[in-house]
Tab-separated table of C-alpha atoms in Angstrom:
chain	number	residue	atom	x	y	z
A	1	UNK	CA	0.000	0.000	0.000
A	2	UNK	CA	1.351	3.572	-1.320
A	3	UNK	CA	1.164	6.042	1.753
A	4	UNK	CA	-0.604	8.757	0.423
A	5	UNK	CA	1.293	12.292	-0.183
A	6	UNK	CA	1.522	15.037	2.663
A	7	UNK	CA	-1.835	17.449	2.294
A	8	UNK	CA	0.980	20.328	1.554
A	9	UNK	CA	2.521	18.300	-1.174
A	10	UNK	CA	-0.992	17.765	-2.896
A	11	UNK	CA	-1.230	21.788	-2.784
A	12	UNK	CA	1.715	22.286	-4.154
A	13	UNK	CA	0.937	19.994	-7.110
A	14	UNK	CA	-1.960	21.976	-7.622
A	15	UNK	CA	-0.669	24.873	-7.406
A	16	UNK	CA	2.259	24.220	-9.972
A	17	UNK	CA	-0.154	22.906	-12.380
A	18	UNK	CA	-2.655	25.283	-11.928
A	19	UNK	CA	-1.120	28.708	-11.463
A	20	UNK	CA	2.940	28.595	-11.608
A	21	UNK	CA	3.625	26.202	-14.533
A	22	UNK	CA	1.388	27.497	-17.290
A	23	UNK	CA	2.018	30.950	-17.052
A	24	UNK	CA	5.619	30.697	-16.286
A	25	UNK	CA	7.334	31.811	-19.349
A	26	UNK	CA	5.011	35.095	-18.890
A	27	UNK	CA	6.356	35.772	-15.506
A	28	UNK	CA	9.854	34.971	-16.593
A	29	UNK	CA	9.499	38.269	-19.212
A	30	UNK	CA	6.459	40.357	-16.960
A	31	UNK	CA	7.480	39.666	-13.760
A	32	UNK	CA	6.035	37.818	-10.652
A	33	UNK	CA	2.155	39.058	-10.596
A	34	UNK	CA	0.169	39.867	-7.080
A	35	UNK	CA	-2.439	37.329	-8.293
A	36	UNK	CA	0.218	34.262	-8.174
A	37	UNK	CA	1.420	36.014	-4.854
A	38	UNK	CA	-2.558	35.445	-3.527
A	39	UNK	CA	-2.478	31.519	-4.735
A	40	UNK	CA	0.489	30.876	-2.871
A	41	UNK	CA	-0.942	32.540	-0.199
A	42	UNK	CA	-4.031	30.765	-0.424
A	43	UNK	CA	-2.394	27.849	-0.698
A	44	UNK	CA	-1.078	27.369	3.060
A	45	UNK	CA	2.088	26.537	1.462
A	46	UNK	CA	3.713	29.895	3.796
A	47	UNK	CA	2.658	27.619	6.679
A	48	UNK	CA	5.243	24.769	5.742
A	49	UNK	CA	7.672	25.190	8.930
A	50	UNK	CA	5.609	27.261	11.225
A	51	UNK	CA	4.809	25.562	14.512
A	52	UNK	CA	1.115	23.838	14.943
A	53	UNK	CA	-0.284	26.011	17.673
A	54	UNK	CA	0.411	28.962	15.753
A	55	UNK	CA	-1.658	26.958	12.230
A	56	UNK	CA	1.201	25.982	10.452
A	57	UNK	CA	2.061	22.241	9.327
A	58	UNK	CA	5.634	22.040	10.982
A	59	UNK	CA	5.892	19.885	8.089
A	60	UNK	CA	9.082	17.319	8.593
A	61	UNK	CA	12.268	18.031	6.078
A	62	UNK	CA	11.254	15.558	3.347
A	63	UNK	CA	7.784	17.596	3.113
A	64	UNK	CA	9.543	21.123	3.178
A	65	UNK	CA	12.080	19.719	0.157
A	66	UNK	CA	9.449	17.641	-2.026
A	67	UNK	CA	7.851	21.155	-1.953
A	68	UNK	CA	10.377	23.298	-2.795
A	69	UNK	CA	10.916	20.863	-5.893
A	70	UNK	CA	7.955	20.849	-7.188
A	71	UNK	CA	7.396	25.193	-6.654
A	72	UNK	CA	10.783	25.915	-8.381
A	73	UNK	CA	10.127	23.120	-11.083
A	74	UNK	CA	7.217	25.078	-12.171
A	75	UNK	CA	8.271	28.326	-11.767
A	76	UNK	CA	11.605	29.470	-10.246
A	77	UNK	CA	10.848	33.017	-9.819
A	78	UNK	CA	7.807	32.608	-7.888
A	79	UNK	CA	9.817	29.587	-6.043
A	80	UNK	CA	12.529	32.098	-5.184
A	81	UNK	CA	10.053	34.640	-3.531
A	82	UNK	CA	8.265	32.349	-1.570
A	83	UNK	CA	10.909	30.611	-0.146
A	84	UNK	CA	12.269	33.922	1.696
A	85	UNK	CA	9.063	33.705	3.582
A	86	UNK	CA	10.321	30.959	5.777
A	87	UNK	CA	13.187	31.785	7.208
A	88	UNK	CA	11.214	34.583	9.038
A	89	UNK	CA	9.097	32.031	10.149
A	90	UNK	CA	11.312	30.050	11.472
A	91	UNK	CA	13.205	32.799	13.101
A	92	UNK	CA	9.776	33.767	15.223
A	93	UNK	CA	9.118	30.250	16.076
A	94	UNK	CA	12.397	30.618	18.153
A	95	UNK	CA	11.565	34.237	19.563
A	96	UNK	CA	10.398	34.470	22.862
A	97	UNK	CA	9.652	37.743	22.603
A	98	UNK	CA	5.605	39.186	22.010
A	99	UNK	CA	6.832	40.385	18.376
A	100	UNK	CA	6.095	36.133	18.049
A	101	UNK	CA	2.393	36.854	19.253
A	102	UNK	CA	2.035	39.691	16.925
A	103	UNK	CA	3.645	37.968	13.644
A	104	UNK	CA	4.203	34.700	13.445
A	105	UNK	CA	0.004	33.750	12.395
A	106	UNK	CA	0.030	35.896	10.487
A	107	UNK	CA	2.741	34.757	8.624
A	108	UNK	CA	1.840	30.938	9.023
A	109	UNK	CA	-1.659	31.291	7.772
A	110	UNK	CA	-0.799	33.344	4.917
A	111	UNK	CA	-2.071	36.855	5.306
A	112	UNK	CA	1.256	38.625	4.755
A	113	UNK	CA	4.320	37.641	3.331
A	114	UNK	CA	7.987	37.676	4.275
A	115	UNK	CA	11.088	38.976	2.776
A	116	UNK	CA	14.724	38.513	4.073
A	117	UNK	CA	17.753	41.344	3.971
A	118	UNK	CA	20.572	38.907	5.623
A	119	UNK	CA	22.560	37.729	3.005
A	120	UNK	CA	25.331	41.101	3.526
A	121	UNK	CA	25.890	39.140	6.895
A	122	UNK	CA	28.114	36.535	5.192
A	123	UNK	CA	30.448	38.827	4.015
A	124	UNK	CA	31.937	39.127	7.774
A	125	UNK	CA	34.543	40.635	8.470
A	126	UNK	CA	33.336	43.694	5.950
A	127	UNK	CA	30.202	44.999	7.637
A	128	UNK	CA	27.660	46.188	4.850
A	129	UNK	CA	25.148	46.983	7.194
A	130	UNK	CA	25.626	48.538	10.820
A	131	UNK	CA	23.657	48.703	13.207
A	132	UNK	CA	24.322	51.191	16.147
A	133	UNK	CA	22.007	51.231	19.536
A	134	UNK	CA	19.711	54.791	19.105
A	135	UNK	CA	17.397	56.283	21.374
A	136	UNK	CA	15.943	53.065	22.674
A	137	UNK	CA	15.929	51.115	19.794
A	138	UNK	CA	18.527	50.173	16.605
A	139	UNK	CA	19.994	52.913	13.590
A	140	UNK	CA	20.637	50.367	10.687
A	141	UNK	CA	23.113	52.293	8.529
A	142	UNK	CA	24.439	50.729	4.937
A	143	UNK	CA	23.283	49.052	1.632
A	144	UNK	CA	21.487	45.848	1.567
A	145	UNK	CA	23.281	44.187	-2.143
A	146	UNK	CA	19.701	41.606	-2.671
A	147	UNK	CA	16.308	42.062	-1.646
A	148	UNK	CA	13.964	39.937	-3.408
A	149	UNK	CA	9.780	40.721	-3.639
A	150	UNK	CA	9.843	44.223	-3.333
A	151	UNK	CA	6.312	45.057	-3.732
A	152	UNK	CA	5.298	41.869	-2.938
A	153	UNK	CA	6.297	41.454	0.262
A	154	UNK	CA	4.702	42.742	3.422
A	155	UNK	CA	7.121	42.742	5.996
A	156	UNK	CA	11.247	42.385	6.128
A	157	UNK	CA	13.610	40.220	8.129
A	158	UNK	CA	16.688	42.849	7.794
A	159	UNK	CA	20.062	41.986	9.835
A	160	UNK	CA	23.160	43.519	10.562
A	161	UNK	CA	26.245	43.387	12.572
A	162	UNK	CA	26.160	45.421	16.247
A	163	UNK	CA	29.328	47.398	17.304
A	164	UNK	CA	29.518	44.198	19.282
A	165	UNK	CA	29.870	42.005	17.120
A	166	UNK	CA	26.473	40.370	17.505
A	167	UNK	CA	24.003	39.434	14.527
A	168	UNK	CA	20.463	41.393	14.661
A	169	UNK	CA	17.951	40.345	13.294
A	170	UNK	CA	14.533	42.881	12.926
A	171	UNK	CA	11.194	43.109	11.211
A	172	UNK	CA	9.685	45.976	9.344
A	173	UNK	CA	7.762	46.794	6.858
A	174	UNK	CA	8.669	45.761	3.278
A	175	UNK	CA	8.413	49.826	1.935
A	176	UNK	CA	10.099	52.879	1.312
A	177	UNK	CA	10.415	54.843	4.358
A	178	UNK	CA	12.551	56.945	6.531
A	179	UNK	CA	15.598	55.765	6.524
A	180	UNK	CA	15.593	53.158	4.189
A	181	UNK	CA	15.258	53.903	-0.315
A	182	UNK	CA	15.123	51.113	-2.697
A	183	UNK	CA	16.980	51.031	-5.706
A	184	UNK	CA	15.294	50.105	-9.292
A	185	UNK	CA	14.163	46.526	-10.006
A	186	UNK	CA	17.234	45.002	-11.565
A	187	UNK	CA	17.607	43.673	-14.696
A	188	UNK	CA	19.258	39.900	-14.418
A	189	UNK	CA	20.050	36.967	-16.409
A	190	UNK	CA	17.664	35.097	-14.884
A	191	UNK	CA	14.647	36.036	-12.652
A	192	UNK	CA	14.269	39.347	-13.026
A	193	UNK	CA	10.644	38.178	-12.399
A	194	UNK	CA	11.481	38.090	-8.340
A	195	UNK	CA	11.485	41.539	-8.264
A	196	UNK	CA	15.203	42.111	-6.874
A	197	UNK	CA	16.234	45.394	-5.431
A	198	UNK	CA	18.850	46.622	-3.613
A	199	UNK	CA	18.386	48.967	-0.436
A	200	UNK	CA	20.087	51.907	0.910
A	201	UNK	CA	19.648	52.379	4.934
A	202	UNK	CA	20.883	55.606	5.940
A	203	UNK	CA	19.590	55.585	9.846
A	204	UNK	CA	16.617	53.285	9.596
A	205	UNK	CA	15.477	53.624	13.271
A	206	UNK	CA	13.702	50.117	14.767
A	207	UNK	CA	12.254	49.627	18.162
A	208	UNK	CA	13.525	46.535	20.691
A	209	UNK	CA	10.071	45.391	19.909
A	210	UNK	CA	10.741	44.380	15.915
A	211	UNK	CA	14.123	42.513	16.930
A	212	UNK	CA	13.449	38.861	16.640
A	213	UNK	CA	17.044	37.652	17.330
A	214	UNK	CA	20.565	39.002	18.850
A	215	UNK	CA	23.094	36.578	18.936
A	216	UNK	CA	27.102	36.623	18.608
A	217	UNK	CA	27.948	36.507	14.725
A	218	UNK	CA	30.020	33.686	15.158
A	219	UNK	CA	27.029	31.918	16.820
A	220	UNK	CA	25.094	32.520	13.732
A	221	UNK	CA	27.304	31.829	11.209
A	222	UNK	CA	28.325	28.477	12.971
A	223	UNK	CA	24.483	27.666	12.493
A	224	UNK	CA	24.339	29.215	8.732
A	225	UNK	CA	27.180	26.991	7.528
A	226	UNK	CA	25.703	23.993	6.771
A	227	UNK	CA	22.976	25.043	5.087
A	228	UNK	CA	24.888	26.583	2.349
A	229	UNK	CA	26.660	23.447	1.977
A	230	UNK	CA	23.634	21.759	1.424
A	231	UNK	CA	22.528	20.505	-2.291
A	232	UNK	CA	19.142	23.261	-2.672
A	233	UNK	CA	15.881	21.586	-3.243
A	234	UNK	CA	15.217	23.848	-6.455
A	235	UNK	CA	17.904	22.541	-8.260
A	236	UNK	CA	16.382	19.428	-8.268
A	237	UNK	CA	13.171	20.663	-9.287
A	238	UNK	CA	14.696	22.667	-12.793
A	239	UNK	CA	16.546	19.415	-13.301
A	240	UNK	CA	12.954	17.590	-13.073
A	241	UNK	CA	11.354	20.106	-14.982
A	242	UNK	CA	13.993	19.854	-17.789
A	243	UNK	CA	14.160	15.966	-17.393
A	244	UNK	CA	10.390	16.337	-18.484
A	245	UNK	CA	10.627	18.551	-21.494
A	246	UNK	CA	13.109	15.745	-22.630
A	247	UNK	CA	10.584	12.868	-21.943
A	248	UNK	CA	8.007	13.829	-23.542
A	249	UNK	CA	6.172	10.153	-24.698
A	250	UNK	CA	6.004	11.480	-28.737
A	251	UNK	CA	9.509	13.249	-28.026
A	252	UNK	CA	12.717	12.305	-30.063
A	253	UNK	CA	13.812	8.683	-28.905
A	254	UNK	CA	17.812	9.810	-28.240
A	255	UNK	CA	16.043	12.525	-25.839
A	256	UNK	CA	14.358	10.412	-24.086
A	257	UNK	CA	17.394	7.833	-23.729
A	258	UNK	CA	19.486	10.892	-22.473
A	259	UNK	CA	16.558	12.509	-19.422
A	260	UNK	CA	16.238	7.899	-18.636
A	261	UNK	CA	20.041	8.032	-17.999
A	262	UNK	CA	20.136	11.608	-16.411
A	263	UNK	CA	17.253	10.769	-14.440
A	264	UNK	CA	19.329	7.758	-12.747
A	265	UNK	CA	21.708	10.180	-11.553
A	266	UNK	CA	19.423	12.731	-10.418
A	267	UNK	CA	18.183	10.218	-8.300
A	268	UNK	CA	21.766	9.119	-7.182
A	269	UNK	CA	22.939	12.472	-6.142
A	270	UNK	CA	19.900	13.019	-4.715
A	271	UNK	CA	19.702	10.687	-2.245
A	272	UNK	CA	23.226	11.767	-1.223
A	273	UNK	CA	22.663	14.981	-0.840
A	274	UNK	CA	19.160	14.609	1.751
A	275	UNK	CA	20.760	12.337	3.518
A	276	UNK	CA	23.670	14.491	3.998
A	277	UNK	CA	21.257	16.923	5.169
A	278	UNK	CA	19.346	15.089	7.816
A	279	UNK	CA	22.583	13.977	9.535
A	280	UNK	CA	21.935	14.571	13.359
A	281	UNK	CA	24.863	16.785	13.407
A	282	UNK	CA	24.816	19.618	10.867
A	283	UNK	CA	28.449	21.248	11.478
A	284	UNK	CA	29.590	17.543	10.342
A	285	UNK	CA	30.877	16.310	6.524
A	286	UNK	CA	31.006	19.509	5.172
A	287	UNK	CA	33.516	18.094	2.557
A	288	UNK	CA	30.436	15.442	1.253
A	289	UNK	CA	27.552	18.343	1.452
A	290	UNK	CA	29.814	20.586	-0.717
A	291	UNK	CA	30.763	17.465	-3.125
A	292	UNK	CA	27.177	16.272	-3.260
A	293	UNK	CA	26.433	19.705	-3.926
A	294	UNK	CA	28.495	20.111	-6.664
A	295	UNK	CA	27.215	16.863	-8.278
A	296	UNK	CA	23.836	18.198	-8.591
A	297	UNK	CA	24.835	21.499	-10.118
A	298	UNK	CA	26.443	19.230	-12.890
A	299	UNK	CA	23.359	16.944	-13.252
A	300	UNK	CA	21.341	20.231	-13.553
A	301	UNK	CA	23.452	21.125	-16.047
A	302	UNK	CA	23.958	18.243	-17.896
A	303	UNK	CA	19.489	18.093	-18.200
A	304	UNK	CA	18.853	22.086	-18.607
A	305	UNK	CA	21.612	21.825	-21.440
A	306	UNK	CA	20.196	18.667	-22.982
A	307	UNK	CA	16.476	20.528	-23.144
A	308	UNK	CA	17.869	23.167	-24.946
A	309	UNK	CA	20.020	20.720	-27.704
A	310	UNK	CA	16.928	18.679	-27.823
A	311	UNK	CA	14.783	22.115	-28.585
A	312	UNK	CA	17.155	23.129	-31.011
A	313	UNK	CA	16.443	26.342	-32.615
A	314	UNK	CA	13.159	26.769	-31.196
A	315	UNK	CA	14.849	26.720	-27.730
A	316	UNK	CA	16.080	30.210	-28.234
A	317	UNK	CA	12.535	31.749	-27.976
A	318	UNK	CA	11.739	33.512	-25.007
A	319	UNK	CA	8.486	31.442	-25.116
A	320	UNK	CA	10.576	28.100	-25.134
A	321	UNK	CA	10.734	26.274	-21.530
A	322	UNK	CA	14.253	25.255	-22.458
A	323	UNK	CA	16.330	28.441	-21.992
A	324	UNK	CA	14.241	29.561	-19.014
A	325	UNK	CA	14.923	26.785	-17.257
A	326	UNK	CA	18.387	26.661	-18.376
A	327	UNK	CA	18.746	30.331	-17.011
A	328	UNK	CA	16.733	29.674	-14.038
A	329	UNK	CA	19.398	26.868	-13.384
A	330	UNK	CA	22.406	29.476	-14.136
A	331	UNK	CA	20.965	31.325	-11.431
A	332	UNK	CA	20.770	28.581	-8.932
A	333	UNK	CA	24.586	27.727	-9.361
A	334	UNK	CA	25.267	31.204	-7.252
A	335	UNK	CA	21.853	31.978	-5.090
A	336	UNK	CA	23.116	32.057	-1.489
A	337	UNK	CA	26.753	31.601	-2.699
A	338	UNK	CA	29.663	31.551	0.086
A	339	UNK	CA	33.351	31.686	-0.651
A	340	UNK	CA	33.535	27.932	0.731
A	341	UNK	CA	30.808	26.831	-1.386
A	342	UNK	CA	32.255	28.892	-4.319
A	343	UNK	CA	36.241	27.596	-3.842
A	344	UNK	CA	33.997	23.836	-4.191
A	345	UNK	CA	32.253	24.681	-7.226
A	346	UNK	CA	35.157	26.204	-9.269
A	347	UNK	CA	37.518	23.018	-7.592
A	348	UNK	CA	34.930	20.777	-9.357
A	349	UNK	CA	34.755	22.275	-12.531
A	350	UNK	CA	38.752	23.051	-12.783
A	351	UNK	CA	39.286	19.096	-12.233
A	352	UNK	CA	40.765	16.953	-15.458
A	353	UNK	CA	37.612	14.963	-16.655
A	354	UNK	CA	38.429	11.130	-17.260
A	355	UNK	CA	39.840	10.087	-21.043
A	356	UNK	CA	38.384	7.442	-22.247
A	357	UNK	CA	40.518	4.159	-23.016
């Protein structure tokens, strides 16, 4: 007997084949509408990770990945919005502080959505964004590179580094205001549907009230290690969505060889890589997570490339499938990029590939 999937895992389905899949080449060119914004909403997919008593599913890891696959398969640039969303939640579900009371339902059952402005934090020792103590509350002062779902968003989870040395972590609101100017929309390779901007803080005042976490930076970035080294979800759901354009059942027969064979290995690496990532201790086999890592960028690769060969000409429409996902993959080789995970990738690629006898 087949267990039957996780409720949140039927949603998603739905939702990809519903809303995000079939207007997806649209939103690649247009841009990330409200509208899809409301289905995920509506979904209770921003409920994933959030704790029970507060209505979300604290869904277990399998759930939270088999859902990230399937959102980023079908469209990456509402994939990469969304998935900002939970790392505030998260972040309240460990505050014991009444901002909790006041946010974290309202994040879990959808009615406002989540940004993050933390990234600049990983480029310790510089300090791109201060943040000074200031008439009973926090001055942020400096430029925030990546924001993603500017006028989407509702509310931001922007850190910082403290004179001492501590990570800070505070909500706001997700607008222009005192203190705090975003930049154009930028123009990128690849999803320049998610609504990226970069923001200027020039003495953005918060209140104790909006901080949801002070720790010392090395205690955060001990924590924020492994994640990075961890194989992303979404990479295996472009490498499924291209696997699919090539297996088409009236599709050309060496295409469908190629996505049977690459499919083997998707499934390989994956394995490796979640199981990597549920080890009970997360600071452990780094060197694995960043090598299992690496594997699936190539397996992406290897199927996003193959989609476009097997496309041919036609695959260098804006309206093909192909080249999106191919630059939706491009995209994924550097989103949440570290120097450790970077000096991996480019020792992976630089490495003589076996001659044939």
């Amino acid at each position: 007997m087949t267990t039957p999937p996780h409720p949140l895992v039927t949603s998603a389905r739905r939702l990809a084949a519903e809303v995000l899949a079939p207007r997806a080449e649209r939103v690649d060119q247009e841009g990330v509408p409200a509208d899809s914004i409301e289905a995920v909403k509506r979904s209770g997919l921003l409920g994933l990770s959030a704790p029970v008593a507060y209505g979300g599913a604290a869904a277990p890891a399998a759930v939270v990945r088999e859902v990230a696959e399937i959102v980023a398969g079908a469209c990456c640039s509402t994939w990469f919005v969304q998935t900002q969303h939970h790392t505030p939640v998260t972040t309240l579900a460990q505050c014991e502080r009444p901002l909790r009371e006041r946010l974290l339902r309202r994040l879990a059952n959808g009615e406002l959505l989540s940004g993050v402005a933390y990234a600049q934090l990983r480029a310790h020792p510089r300090v791109p964004v201060r943040v000074s103590r200031e008439r009973g509350g926090w001055r942020f002062d400096g430029t925030v590179p990546w924001y993603t779902g500017w006028g989407l968003n509702d509310v931001m989870l922007l850190a910082g580094v403290t004179d001492a040395d501590e990570a800070l972590f505070a909500f706001t609101e997700a607008r222009e205001q005192p203190g705090l100017r975003p930049s154009p929309p930028m123009r990128l390779a690849a999803l320049t549907a998610s609504r990226t901007v970069s923001l200027e803080l020039d003495g953005l005042l918060l209140p104790d009230d909006a901080v949801a976490l002070r720790v010392p930076y090395a205690t955060w970035a001990a924590g924020d290690r492994p994640r990075n080294t961890n194989a992303s979800p979404a990479v295996f759901g472009i490498t499924e969505a291209a696997l699919g354009l090539l297996d088409a059942p009236d599709g050309d027969p060496a295409a469908r060889a190629t996505a049977q064979e690459l499919r083997a290995r998707l499934d390989e690496v994956r394995r490796l890589a979640y199981g990597l990532a549920d080890h009970p201790v997360p600071g452990e086999r780094i060197e694995e997570r960043l090598a299992a890592k690496t594997r699936a960028y190539d397996v992406m690769r290897a199927a996003t490339t193959a989609a476009v060969v097997a496309g041919g000409g036609r695959a260098m429409g804006l309206d093909s499938p192909a080249q999106r996902l191919a630059r939706e993959g491009m995209f994924l080789l550097v989103q949440g990029q570290t120097a450790e995970v970077r000096r991996a990738h480019l020792g992976s690629l630089g490495s003589p590939a076996p001659l044939s006898p």
